Coordinates of C-alpha atoms in Angstrom, one line a residue:
M283 CA -0.2 0.1 0.2
S284 CA 1.1 3.6 -0.7
E285 CA 3.1 5.5 2.1
A286 CA 0.9 8.4 1.2
K287 CA -2.1 7.1 3.2
G288 CA -2.3 6.9 6.8
T289 CA 1.3 8.0 7.4
R290 CA 0.6 11.0 5.7
C291 CA -0.5 12.3 9.0
G292 CA 2.9 10.9 10.9
Q293 CA 0.7 8.3 12.3
R294 CA 0.8 4.4 11.1
I295 CA -2.5 2.9 10.9
V296 CA -3.0 -1.0 10.4
A297 CA -6.3 -2.8 9.9
V298 CA -7.0 -6.1 11.4
I299 CA -9.6 -8.5 10.4
D300 CA -10.3 -11.0 13.2
L301 CA -11.0 -14.7 12.2
G302 CA -11.6 -15.6 15.8
D303 CA -10.6 -19.2 17.0
H304 CA -11.2 -22.0 14.8
Q305 CA -11.0 -24.7 17.4
L306 CA -14.1 -23.3 19.2
G307 CA -17.2 -25.3 18.6
D308 CA -15.1 -28.4 17.9
D309 CA -16.9 -31.4 19.6
S310 CA -13.4 -33.2 20.1
L311 CA -12.6 -30.5 22.6
S312 CA -13.2 -31.5 25.8
G313 CA -11.8 -32.4 29.3
G314 CA -8.7 -30.8 30.1
A315 CA -8.3 -28.7 27.0
A316 CA -11.9 -27.3 27.5
A317 CA -11.1 -26.6 31.1
E318 CA -8.0 -24.8 30.0
R319 CA -9.8 -22.9 27.4
E320 CA -12.4 -21.8 30.1
D321 CA -10.0 -20.8 32.6
R322 CA -8.1 -18.8 30.2
R323 CA -11.4 -16.8 29.4
V324 CA -10.7 -16.6 25.7
D325 CA -13.5 -15.8 23.1
Q326 CA -17.1 -17.6 22.8
P327 CA -18.0 -19.1 19.4
H328 CA -18.8 -16.4 16.9
P329 CA -20.1 -16.2 13.2
I330 CA -16.9 -15.5 11.8
Q331 CA -15.7 -19.0 12.5
R332 CA -18.7 -20.2 10.3
F333 CA -18.6 -18.1 7.6
A334 CA -15.2 -16.5 7.1
H335 CA -14.0 -19.3 4.4
R336 CA -17.2 -19.0 2.6
R337 CA -17.2 -17.3 -1.0
L338 CA -19.6 -14.2 -1.7
A339 CA -20.0 -13.3 -5.4
G340 CA -17.6 -15.7 -6.3
Q341 CA -14.7 -14.3 -3.9
P342 CA -13.6 -15.4 -0.5
L343 CA -15.3 -13.3 2.1
L344 CA -11.9 -12.6 3.7
L345 CA -10.4 -11.2 0.4
R346 CA -13.6 -9.3 -0.4
M347 CA -13.4 -7.3 3.1
A348 CA -9.4 -6.7 2.2
A349 CA -10.2 -5.4 -1.1
R350 CA -12.8 -3.1 0.4
L351 CA -10.5 -2.0 3.2
S352 CA -7.8 -1.4 0.6
E353 CA -9.6 1.6 -0.6
C354 CA -9.4 3.2 2.7
Q355 CA -7.0 6.3 2.5
W356 CA -5.9 6.1 6.0
V357 CA -5.0 2.3 6.4
D358 CA -1.4 1.4 5.6
E359 CA -1.7 -2.4 5.9
I360 CA -4.2 -5.0 6.4
Y361 CA -3.6 -8.1 8.6
A362 CA -5.8 -11.2 9.2
V363 CA -5.5 -12.9 12.5
G364 CA -7.0 -15.6 14.1
C365 CA -6.6 -18.8 16.2
N366 CA -5.9 -22.2 14.7
L367 CA -6.6 -21.0 11.4
P368 CA -6.8 -23.9 8.7
D369 CA -4.1 -23.9 5.7
S370 CA -6.6 -22.5 3.3
M371 CA -6.7 -19.2 5.3
T372 CA -3.0 -18.9 6.1
Q373 CA -1.8 -19.6 2.5
L374 CA -4.1 -17.1 0.8
N375 CA -2.8 -15.7 -2.4
S376 CA -2.9 -11.8 -1.7
A377 CA -1.0 -8.9 -2.4
V378 CA -3.1 -6.8 0.2
I379 CA -3.5 -9.1 3.2
R380 CA -1.3 -10.7 5.5
P381 CA -2.7 -13.5 7.7
L382 CA -1.4 -14.9 11.0
S383 CA -2.5 -18.0 13.0
L384 CA -2.0 -17.9 16.7
P385 CA -2.9 -20.5 19.5
T386 CA -6.0 -20.1 21.5
C387 CA -6.1 -16.7 22.9
H388 CA -8.3 -13.9 23.8
L389 CA -9.3 -11.1 21.2
V390 CA -6.9 -8.7 22.7
E391 CA -4.0 -11.0 22.6
R392 CA -4.7 -11.5 18.7
V393 CA -4.7 -7.8 18.0
G394 CA -1.8 -7.1 20.3
A395 CA 0.3 -9.7 18.2
I396 CA -0.3 -7.5 15.3
V397 CA 0.6 -4.6 17.3
D398 CA 3.8 -6.1 18.0
R399 CA 4.6 -6.8 14.4
T400 CA 3.8 -3.5 12.9
T401 CA 4.4 -0.9 15.9
P402 CA 1.5 1.3 14.7
H403 CA -0.3 4.2 16.3
W404 CA -3.7 3.3 15.6
V405 CA -5.1 -0.2 14.8
F406 CA -8.7 -0.5 13.2
Y407 CA -10.4 -3.8 14.4
V408 CA -13.2 -5.6 12.5
P409 CA -14.6 -9.1 12.6
A410 CA -14.5 -11.2 9.4
N411 CA -18.0 -11.4 8.9
R412 CA -18.8 -7.8 7.5
P413 CA -18.8 -8.2 3.4
F414 CA -20.0 -4.7 3.0
I415 CA -17.4 -2.8 5.2
D416 CA -17.5 0.7 4.0
A417 CA -14.2 2.9 3.4
A418 CA -15.8 6.1 3.8
L419 CA -17.1 5.1 7.2
V420 CA -13.8 3.7 8.1
D421 CA -11.8 6.6 7.0
G422 CA -14.2 8.9 8.8
L423 CA -13.4 7.3 12.4
L424 CA -9.6 7.2 11.4
S425 CA -9.7 10.7 10.5
K426 CA -11.1 11.6 13.8
A427 CA -8.9 9.3 15.8
S428 CA -5.8 10.6 13.9
K429 CA -6.4 14.3 14.5
S430 CA -7.4 13.7 18.3
E431 CA -4.8 14.9 20.7
Q432 CA -6.4 12.3 23.1
G433 CA -8.6 9.3 23.4
D434 CA -8.1 5.6 23.3
Y435 CA -11.0 4.4 21.2
F436 CA -13.3 5.6 18.6
G437 CA -16.5 3.9 17.3
Y438 CA -19.8 4.6 16.0
T439 CA -23.0 4.6 17.8
S440 CA -26.9 5.2 17.4
T441 CA -28.0 8.3 18.8
S442 CA -31.1 6.5 20.0
Q443 CA -30.0 3.3 20.9
G444 CA -26.3 3.1 21.8
R445 CA -23.3 1.4 20.4
T446 CA -25.0 -2.1 20.5
P447 CA -26.9 -2.0 16.9
M448 CA -23.5 -1.1 15.2
E449 CA -22.3 -4.6 15.9
H450 CA -25.1 -5.8 13.9
L451 CA -25.0 -3.1 11.2
G452 CA -21.6 -4.3 10.2
L453 CA -20.5 -1.3 7.8
A454 CA -17.7 -0.3 10.0
G455 CA -15.5 -1.3 12.9
E456 CA -13.5 -0.1 15.9
V457 CA -10.5 2.1 16.3
C458 CA -8.1 2.0 19.4
H459 CA -5.1 3.2 20.1
A460 CA -2.0 0.9 20.1
D461 CA -0.9 1.7 23.7
A462 CA -4.2 1.0 25.0
I463 CA -4.2 -2.5 22.9
R464 CA -0.8 -3.2 24.8
R465 CA -2.4 -1.8 28.1
L466 CA -5.4 -4.2 27.7
R467 CA -3.2 -7.4 26.7
R468 CA -1.3 -6.9 29.9
N469 CA -4.7 -7.8 31.6
A470 CA -5.7 -10.2 29.2
D471 CA -6.1 -12.9 32.1
R472 CA -8.5 -10.6 34.0
L473 CA -10.7 -9.7 31.0
S474 CA -14.0 -11.5 30.2
P475 CA -14.6 -13.0 26.8
S476 CA -15.8 -10.3 24.3
Q477 CA -16.6 -9.9 20.7
T478 CA -15.7 -6.1 20.6
I479 CA -12.8 -3.8 21.8
A480 CA -15.2 -1.5 23.6
G481 CA -16.4 -4.3 25.6
C482 CA -12.8 -5.2 26.4
L483 CA -12.0 -1.5 27.5
E484 CA -15.1 -1.2 29.7
D485 CA -14.3 -4.5 31.4
A486 CA -10.7 -3.9 32.2
P487 CA -9.1 -2.3 34.8
G488 CA -8.1 1.4 34.7
N489 CA -9.2 4.2 32.7
Y490 CA -9.8 4.5 29.3
E491 CA -11.4 7.3 27.2
L492 CA -13.8 6.0 24.7
N493 CA -15.3 8.3 22.0
F494 CA -18.3 7.5 20.0
V495 CA -19.5 9.1 16.7
P496 CA -23.0 9.2 15.6
V497 CA -23.7 7.0 12.7
P498 CA -25.1 8.9 9.4
D499 CA -28.9 9.3 10.1
E500 CA -29.8 7.0 6.9
L501 CA -28.1 4.1 8.8
D502 CA -29.6 5.0 12.3
R503 CA -32.6 2.9 12.1
C504 CA -33.6 -0.3 14.1
G505 CA -33.1 -3.6 12.3
L506 CA -30.6 -2.6 9.7
R507 CA -28.0 -5.4 9.6
F508 CA -25.2 -6.1 7.2
A509 CA -23.3 -8.4 9.6
I510 CA -23.3 -11.9 8.7
E511 CA -24.7 -13.7 11.6
D512 CA -26.7 -16.6 10.6
E513 CA -27.6 -18.5 7.3
H514 CA -30.4 -15.8 7.0
D515 CA -28.1 -12.9 6.8
W516 CA -25.7 -15.1 4.2
D517 CA -28.8 -15.5 1.9
E518 CA -29.5 -11.9 1.8
A519 CA -25.9 -10.7 1.4
H520 CA -26.0 -12.6 -1.8
L521 CA -29.5 -11.1 -2.6
V522 CA -27.5 -7.6 -2.2
C523 CA -24.5 -8.5 -4.3
E524 CA -26.8 -9.9 -6.9
S525 CA -28.5 -6.3 -7.3
V526 CA -25.4 -4.2 -6.4
R527 CA -22.8 -5.6 -9.0
E528 CA -20.0 -3.2 -7.9
V529 CA -17.5 -4.9 -5.1
D530 CA -16.6 -1.2 -4.0
A531 CA -20.2 -0.1 -3.8
G532 CA -20.8 2.7 -1.1
W533 CA -22.8 2.3 2.2
Q534 CA -25.4 4.9 0.6
Q535 CA -25.9 2.6 -2.5
V536 CA -26.2 -0.6 -0.4
A537 CA -28.7 0.9 2.4
R538 CA -30.9 2.5 -0.3
L539 CA -31.3 -1.1 -1.9
V540 CA -32.3 -2.6 1.5
S541 CA -34.8 0.3 2.0
Q542 CA -36.6 -0.1 -1.1
K543 CA -36.8 -4.1 -0.8
E544 CA -38.6 -5.2 2.2
H545 CA -37.8 -8.8 1.8
L546 CA -34.2 -7.8 2.4
R547 CA -35.0 -6.0 5.8
D548 CA -33.9 -7.9 8.7
A549 CA -36.6 -8.6 11.3
T550 CA -34.9 -10.5 13.7
P551 CA -36.8 -9.8 16.9
S552 CA -33.2 -9.6 19.0
V553 CA -32.0 -6.9 16.8
D554 CA -35.2 -4.8 16.5
S555 CA -36.0 -5.1 20.2
I556 CA -32.7 -3.2 21.1

């Protein structure tokens, strides 16, 4: 990637796509191994283990996300990290993404491993179940973080429902300062399992400054979801791709399509009731 992107502000920025732990959910994991996993308080099973290896519109989901993130003006490098990854993920033929497989560990330890390798100022974190990750929304967060003189974390939020719906929206991710990741990792054994950086920061000892940015009004409505969390979401993602052929289609185009087609709207009660 061009050095004239994130480093133009004198701050190195890396994007981390989290592939989760591919040993979780394995029925063969029992007895001592399961007890060790519980004792270490590592992550719970997440949809990213289920869908990250699949293909969407003829392209592996991971490579699709990397391609969309490569359009970000504030991102210098893109890494994919996970635990116990299969060879199909560690041997990807891609010029824009670097995969890393680790033993079973906490989310913050996975991100921390990338921080050690790249020594960035900021990290953009996103789970690997967001095929419509949007470069403009990502750049918006990174721009605010890079220009801020203080703050450990930046993420989008709903003005009426808080940050939880953003986990389902799936069009952006979270930005965290590398120093905050290092502090979190030192307390990894004291953290509860979490699927977000914000959740880790709120659970960790010590003080962290979290900043939340209102999501665009068009995206601030109940039930709108682009993250892949179940087979229904996966089927709808295919429908969106069939209707929006451009791989780099912006969030406005994708959201407009969903608004126009009632059968593509998510009506999952657990989401609508947030």
